[in-house]
PDB file of C-alpha atoms in Angstrom:
ATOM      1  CA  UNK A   1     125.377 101.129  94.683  1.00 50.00           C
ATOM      2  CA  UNK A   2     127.074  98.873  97.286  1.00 54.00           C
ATOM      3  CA  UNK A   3     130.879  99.434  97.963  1.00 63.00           C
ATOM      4  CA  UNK A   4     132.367  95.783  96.690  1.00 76.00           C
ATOM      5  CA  UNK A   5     134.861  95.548  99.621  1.00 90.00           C
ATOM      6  CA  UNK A   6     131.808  95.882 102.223  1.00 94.00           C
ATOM      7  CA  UNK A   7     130.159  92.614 101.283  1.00 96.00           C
ATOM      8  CA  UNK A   8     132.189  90.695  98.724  1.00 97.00           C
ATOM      9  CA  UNK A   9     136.263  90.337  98.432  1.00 97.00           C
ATOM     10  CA  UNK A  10     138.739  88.124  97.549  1.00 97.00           C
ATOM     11  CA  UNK A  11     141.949  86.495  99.712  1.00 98.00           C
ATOM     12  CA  UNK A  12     145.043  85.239  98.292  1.00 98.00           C
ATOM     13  CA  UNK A  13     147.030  84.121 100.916  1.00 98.00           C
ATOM     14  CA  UNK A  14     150.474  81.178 101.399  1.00 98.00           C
ATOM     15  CA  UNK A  15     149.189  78.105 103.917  1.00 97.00           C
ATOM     16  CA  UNK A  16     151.489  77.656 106.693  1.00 96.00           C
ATOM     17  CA  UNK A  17     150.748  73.774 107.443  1.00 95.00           C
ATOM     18  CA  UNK A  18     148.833  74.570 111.018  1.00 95.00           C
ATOM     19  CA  UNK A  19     146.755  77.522 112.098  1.00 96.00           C
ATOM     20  CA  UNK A  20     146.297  80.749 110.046  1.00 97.00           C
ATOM     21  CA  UNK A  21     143.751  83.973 110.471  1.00 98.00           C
ATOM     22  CA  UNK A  22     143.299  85.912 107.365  1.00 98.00           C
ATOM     23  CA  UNK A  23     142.411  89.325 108.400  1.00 97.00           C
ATOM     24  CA  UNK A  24     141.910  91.756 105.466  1.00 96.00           C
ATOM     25  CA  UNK A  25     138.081  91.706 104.877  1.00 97.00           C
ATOM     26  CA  UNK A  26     135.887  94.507 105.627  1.00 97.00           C
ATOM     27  CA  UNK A  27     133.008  92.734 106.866  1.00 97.00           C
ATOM     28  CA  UNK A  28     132.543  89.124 108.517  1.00 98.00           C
ATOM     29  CA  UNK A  29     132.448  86.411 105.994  1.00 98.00           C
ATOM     30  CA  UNK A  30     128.738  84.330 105.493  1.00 98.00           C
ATOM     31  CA  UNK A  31     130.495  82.155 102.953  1.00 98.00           C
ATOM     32  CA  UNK A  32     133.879  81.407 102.387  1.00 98.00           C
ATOM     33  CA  UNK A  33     134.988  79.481  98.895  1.00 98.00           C
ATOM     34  CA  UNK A  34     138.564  78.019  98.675  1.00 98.00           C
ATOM     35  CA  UNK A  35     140.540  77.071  95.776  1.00 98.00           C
ATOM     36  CA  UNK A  36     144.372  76.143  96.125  1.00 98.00           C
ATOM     37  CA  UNK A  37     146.244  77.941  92.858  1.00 98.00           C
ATOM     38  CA  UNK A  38     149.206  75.983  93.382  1.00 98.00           C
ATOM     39  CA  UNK A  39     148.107  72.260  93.719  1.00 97.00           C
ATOM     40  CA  UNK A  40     145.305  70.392  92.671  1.00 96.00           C
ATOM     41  CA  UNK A  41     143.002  70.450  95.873  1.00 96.00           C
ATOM     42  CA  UNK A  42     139.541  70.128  95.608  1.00 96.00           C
ATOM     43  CA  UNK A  43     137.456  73.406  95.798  1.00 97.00           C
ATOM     44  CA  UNK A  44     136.206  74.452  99.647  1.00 97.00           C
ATOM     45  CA  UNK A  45     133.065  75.787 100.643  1.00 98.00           C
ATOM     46  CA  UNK A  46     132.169  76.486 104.372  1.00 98.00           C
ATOM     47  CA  UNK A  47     129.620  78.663 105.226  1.00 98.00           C
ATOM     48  CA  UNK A  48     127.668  80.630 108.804  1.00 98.00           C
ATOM     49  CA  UNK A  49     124.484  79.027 107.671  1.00 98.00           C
ATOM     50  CA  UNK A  50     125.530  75.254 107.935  1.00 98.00           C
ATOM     51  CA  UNK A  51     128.170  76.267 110.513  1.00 97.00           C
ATOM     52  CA  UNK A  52     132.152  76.612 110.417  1.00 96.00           C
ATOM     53  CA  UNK A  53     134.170  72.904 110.464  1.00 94.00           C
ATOM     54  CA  UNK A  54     131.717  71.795 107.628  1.00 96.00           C
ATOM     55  CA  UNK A  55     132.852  71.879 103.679  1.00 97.00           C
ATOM     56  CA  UNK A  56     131.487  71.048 100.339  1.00 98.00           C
ATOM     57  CA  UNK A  57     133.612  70.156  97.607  1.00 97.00           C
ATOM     58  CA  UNK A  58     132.126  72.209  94.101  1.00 98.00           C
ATOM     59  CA  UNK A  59     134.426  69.836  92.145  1.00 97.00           C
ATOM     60  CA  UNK A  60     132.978  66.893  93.624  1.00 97.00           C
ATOM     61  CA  UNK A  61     129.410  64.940  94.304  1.00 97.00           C
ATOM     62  CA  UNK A  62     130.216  63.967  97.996  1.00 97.00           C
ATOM     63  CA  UNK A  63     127.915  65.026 101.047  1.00 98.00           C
ATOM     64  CA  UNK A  64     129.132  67.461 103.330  1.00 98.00           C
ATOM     65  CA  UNK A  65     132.324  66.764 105.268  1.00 96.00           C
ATOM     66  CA  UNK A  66     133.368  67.750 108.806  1.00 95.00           C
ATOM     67  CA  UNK A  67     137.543  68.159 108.030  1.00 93.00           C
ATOM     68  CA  UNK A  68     137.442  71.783 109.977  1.00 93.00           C
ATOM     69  CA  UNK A  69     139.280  73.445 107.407  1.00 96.00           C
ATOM     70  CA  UNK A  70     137.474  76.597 107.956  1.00 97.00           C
ATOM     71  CA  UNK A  71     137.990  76.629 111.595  1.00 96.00           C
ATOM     72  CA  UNK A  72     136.607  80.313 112.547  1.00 97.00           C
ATOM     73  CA  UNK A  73     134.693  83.188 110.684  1.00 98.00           C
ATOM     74  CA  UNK A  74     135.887  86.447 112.197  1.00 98.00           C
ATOM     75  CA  UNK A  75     134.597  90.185 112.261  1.00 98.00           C
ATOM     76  CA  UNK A  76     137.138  91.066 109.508  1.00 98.00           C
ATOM     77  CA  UNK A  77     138.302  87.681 107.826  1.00 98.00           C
ATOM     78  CA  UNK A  78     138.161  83.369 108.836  1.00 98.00           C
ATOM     79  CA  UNK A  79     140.674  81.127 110.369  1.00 98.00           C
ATOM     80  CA  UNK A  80     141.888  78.087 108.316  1.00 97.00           C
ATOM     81  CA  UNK A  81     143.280  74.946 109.724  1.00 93.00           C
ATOM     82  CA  UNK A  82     145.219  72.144 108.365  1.00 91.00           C
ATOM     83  CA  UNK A  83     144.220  68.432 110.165  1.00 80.00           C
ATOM     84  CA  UNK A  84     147.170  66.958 108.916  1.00 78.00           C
ATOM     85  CA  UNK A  85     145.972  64.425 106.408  1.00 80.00           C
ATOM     86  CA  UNK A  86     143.850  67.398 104.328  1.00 86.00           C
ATOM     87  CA  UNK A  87     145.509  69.702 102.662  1.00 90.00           C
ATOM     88  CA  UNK A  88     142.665  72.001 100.863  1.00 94.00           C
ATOM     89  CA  UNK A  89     142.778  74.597 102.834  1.00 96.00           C
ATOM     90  CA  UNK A  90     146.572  75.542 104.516  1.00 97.00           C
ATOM     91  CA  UNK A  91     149.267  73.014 103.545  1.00 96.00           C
ATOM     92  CA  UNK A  92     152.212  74.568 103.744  1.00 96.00           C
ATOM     93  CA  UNK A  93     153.735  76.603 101.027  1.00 97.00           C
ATOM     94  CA  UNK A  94     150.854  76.036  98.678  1.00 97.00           C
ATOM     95  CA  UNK A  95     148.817  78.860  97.190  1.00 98.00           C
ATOM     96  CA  UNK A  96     145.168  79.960  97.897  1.00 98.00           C
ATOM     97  CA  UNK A  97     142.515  82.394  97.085  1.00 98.00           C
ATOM     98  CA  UNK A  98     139.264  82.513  98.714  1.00 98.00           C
ATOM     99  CA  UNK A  99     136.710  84.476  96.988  1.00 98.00           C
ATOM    100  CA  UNK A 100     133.879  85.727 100.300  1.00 98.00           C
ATOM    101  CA  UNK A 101     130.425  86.888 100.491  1.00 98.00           C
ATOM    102  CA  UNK A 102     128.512  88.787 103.320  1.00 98.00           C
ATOM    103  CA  UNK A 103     124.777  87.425 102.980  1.00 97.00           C
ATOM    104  CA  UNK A 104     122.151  90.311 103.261  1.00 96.00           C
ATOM    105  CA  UNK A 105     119.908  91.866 100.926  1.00 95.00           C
ATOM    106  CA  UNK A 106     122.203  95.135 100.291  1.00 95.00           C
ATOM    107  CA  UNK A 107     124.387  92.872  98.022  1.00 96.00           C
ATOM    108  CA  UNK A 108     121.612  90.388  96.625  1.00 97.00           C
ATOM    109  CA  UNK A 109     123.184  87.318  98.755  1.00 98.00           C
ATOM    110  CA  UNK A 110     121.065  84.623 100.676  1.00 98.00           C
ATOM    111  CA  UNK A 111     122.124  81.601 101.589  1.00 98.00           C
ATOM    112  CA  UNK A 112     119.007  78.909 102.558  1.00 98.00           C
ATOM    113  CA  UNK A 113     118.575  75.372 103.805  1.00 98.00           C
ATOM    114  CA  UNK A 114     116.006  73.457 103.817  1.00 98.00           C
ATOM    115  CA  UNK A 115     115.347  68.887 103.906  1.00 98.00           C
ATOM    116  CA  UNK A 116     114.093  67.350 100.286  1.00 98.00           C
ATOM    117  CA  UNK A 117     110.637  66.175 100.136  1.00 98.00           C
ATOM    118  CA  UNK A 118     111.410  63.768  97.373  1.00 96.00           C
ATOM    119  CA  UNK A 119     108.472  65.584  95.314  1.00 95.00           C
ATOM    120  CA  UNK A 120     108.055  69.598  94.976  1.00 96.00           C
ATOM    121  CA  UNK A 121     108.422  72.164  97.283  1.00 98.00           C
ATOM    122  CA  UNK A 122     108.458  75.969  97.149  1.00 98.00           C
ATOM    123  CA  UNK A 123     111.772  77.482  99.547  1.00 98.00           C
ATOM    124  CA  UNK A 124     111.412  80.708 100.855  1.00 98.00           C
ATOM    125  CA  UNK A 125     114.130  83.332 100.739  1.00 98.00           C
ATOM    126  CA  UNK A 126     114.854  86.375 101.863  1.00 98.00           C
ATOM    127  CA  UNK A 127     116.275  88.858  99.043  1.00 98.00           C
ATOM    128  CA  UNK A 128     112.913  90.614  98.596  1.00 98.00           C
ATOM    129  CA  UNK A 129     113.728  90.087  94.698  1.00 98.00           C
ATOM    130  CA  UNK A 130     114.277  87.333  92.417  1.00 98.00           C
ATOM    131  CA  UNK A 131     117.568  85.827  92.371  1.00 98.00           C
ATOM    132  CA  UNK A 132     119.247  85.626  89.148  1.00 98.00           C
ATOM    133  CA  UNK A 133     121.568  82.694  90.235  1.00 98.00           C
ATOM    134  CA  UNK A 134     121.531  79.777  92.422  1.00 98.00           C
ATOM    135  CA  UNK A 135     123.581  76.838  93.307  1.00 98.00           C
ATOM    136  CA  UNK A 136     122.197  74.336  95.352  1.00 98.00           C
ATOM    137  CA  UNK A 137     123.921  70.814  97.088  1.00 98.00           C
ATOM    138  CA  UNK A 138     122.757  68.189  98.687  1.00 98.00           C
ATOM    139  CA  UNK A 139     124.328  67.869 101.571  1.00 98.00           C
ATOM    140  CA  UNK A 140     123.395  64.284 102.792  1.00 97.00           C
ATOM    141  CA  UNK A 141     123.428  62.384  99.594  1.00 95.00           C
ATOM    142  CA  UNK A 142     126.420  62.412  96.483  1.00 96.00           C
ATOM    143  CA  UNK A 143     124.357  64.360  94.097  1.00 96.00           C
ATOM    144  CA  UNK A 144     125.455  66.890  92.028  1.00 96.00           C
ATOM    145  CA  UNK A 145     125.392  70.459  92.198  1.00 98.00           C
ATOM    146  CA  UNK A 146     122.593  72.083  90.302  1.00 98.00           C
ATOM    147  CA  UNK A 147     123.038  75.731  89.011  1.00 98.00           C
ATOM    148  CA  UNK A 148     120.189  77.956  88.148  1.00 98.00           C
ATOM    149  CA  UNK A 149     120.900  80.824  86.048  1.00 98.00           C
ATOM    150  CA  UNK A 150     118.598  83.458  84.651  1.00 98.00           C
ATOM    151  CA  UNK A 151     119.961  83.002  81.189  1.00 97.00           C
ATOM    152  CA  UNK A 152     119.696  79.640  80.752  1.00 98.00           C
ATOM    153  CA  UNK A 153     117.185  78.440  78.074  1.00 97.00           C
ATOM    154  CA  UNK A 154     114.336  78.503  80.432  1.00 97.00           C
ATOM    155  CA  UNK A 155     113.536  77.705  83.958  1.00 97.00           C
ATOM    156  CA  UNK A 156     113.607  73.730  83.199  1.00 97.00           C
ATOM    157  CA  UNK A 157     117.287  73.653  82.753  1.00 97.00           C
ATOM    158  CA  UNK A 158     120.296  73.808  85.015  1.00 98.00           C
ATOM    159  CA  UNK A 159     124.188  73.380  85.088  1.00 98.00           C
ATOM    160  CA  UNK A 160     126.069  71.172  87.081  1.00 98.00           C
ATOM    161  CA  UNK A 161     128.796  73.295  88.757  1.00 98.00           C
ATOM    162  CA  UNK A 162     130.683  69.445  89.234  1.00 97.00           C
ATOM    163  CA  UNK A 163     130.824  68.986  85.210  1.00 97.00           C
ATOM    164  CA  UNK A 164     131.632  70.536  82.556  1.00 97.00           C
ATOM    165  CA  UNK A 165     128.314  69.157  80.759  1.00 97.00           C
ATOM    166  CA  UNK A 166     126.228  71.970  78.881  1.00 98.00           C
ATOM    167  CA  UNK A 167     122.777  72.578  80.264  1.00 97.00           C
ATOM    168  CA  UNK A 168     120.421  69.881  81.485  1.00 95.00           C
ATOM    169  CA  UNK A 169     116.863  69.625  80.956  1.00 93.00           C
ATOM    170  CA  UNK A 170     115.816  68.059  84.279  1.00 87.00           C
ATOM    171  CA  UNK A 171     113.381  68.991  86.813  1.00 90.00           C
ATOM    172  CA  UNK A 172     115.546  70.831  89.241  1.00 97.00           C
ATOM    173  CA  UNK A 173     113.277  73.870  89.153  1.00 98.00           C
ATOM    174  CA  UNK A 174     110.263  71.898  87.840  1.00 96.00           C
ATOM    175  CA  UNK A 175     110.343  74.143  85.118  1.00 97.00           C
ATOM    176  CA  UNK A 176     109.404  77.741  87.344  1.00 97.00           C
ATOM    177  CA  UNK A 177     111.392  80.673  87.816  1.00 98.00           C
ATOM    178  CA  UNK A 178     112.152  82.038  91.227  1.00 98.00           C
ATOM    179  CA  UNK A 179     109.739  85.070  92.830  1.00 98.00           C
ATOM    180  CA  UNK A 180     110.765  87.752  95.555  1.00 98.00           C
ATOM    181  CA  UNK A 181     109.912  85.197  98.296  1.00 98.00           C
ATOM    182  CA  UNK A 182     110.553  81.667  96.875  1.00 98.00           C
ATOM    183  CA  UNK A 183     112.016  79.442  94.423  1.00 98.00           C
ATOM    184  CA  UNK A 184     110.851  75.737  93.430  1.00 98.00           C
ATOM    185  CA  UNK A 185     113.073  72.787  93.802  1.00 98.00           C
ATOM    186  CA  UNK A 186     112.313  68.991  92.815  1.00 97.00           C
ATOM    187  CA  UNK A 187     114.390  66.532  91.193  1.00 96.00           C
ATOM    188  CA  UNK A 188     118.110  65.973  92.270  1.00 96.00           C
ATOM    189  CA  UNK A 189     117.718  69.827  94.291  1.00 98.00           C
ATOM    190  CA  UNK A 190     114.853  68.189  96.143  1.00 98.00           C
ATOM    191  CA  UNK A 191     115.590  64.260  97.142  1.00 97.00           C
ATOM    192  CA  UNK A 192     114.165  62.618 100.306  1.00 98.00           C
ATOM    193  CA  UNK A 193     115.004  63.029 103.215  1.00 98.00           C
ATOM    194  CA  UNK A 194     118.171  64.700 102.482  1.00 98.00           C
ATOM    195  CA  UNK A 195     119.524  67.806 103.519  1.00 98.00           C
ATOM    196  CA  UNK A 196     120.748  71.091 101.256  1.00 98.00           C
ATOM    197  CA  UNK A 197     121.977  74.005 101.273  1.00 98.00           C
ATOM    198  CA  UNK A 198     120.887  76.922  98.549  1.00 98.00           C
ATOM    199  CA  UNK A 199     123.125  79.776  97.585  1.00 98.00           C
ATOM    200  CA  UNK A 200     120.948  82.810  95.837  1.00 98.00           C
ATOM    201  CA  UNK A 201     122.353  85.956  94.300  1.00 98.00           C
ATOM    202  CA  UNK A 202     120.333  88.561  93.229  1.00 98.00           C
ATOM    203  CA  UNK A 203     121.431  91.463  90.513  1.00 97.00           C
ATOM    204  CA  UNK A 204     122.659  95.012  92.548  1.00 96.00           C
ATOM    205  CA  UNK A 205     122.911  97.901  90.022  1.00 94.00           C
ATOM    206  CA  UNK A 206     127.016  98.983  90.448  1.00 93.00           C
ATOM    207  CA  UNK A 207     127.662  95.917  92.475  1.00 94.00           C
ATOM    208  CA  UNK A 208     126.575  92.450  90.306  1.00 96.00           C
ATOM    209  CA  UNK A 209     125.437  91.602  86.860  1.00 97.00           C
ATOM    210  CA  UNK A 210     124.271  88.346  85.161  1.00 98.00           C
ATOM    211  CA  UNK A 211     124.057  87.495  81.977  1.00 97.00           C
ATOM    212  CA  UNK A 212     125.433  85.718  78.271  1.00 97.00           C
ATOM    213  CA  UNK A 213     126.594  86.296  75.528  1.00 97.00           C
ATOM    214  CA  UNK A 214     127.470  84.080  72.262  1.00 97.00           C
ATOM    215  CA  UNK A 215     130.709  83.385  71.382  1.00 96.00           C
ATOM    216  CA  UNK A 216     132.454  84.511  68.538  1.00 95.00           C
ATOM    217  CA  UNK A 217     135.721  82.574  68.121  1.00 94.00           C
ATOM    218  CA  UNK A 218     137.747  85.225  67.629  1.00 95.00           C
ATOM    219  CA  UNK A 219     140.756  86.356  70.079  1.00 92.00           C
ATOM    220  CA  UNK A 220     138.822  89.547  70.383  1.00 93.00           C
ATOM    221  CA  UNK A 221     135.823  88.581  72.185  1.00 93.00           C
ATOM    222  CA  UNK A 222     132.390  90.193  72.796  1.00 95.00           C
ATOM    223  CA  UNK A 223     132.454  92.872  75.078  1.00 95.00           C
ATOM    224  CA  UNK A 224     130.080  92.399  77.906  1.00 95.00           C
ATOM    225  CA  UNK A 225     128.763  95.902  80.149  1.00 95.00           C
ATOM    226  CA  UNK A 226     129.159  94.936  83.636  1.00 95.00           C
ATOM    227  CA  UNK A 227     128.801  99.296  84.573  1.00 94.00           C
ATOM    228  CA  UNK A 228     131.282  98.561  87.282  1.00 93.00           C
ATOM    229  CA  UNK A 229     135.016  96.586  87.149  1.00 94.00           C
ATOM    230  CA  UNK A 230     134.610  93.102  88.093  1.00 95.00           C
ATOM    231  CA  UNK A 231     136.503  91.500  91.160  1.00 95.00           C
ATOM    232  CA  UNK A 232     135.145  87.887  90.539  1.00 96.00           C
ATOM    233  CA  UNK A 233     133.782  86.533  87.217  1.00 97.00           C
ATOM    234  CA  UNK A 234     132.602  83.037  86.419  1.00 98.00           C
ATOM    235  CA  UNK A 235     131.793  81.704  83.145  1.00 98.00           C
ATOM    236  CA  UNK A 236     130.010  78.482  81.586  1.00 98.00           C
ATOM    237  CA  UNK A 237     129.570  77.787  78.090  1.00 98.00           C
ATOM    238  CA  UNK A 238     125.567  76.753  78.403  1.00 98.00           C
ATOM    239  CA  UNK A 239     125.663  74.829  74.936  1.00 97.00           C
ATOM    240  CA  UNK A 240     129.257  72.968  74.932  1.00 96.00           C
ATOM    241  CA  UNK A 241     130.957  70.751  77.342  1.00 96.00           C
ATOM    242  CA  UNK A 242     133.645  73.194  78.161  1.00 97.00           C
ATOM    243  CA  UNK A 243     134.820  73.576  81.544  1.00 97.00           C
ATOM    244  CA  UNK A 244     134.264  76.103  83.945  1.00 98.00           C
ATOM    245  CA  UNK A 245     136.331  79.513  84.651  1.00 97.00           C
ATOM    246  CA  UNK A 246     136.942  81.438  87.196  1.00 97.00           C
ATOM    247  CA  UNK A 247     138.434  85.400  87.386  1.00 97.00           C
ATOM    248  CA  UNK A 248     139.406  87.445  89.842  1.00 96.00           C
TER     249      UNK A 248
END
């Protein structure tokens, strides 16, 4: 059982329009996702992998930018910056949370990269199991986000984390489930000569669970067994163009 604070917590913090360190975490940050509460900013996601000053909009099909936003990740928290013209990230007097991961294997979080070979390649990771969900960008081209999830329909479907589309048969995973060691990308996860980044997330007994469920359209919903309380829940209808929510 992994304590939740160790490897993943969530910020809510105020921008101040310039510099600001946000020091609460318990561990040093491998990937830090912004979303402003307050105004309608695009979502932020900087990680130690690709390097701090570099951010991917989830919301969005654009290649990686270079705005700095996420200026610093520290031994207990990150440093977020405001360049004047973008506001994502610390404008002041707007609202934020920013919902952090530690990558290792205790909490079943990787985070690869790895250049498109236009055709199919197997990527190696390092979470010894097989992740139940990944979300992969291209970082080079404006492609769209491709979402893996152990629950979809099979292997030869994914979401797109930029629409609110249900599930897409496409050949993101040409149609093969991740192992221990690697998963398969081809398709829009896989163009040449592009550059991506992967995001993996394994299941931890007492620390993460993945799953579905089926609606029933009542106010009083299915209950769904986590065996721990949530801090951060996302959800995606797989069959219905509904967008996506996010709990914390």
């Amino acid at each position: 059982v992994c304590s939740s604070d160790l490897y993943m917590d969530v910020v809510a913090y105020t921008g101040n329009g310039g510099t600001q360190t946000l020091s609460s975490l318990n561990f040093s940050p491998d990937l830090v996702w912004i979303k402003s509460r307050s105004v309608g900013y695009d979502h932020q996601l900087t990680d130690s992998v690709r390097g701090t000053g570099k951010e991917l909009q989830s919301d969005l099909t654009s290649a990686e930018t270079s705005y700095g936003l996420v200026s610093a990740l520290n031994s207990n928290g990150f440093t977020v910056f405001t360049n004047g013209t973008y506001l994502a990230s610390n404008a002041s007097g707007t609202t934020y949370v920013a919902w952090c991961w530690d990558k290792s294997a205790t909490p079943g979080f990787d985070i690869v990269t790895y250049t498109g070979n236009g055709s199919t390649q197997n990527i190696s990771h390092s979470l010894g199991v097989a992740p139940k969900m990944m979300i992969v960008k291209d970082r080079t081209g404006a492609n769209e986000w491709a979402v893996y999830h152990a629950n979809l329909t099979s292997a030869a479907y994914y979401l797109s984390l930029n629409q609110t589309i249900a599930q897409t048969s496409a050949a993101a995973w040409n149609s093969t489930a991740p192992t221990s060691s690697v998963f398969s990308v081809g398709g829009v996860a896989n163009v040449s000569p592009n550059n991506y980044v992967a995001y993996l997330w394994s299941e931890v007994a007492g620390f993460s669970k993945f799953g579905s469920y089926t609606g029933n359209g009542s106010s009083d919903g299915p209950f769904l067994y986590c065996g721990f309380r949530p801090a951060f829940v996302i959800i995606k209808s797989s069959s219905s163009g509904y967008d996506w929510f996010m709990f914390d």
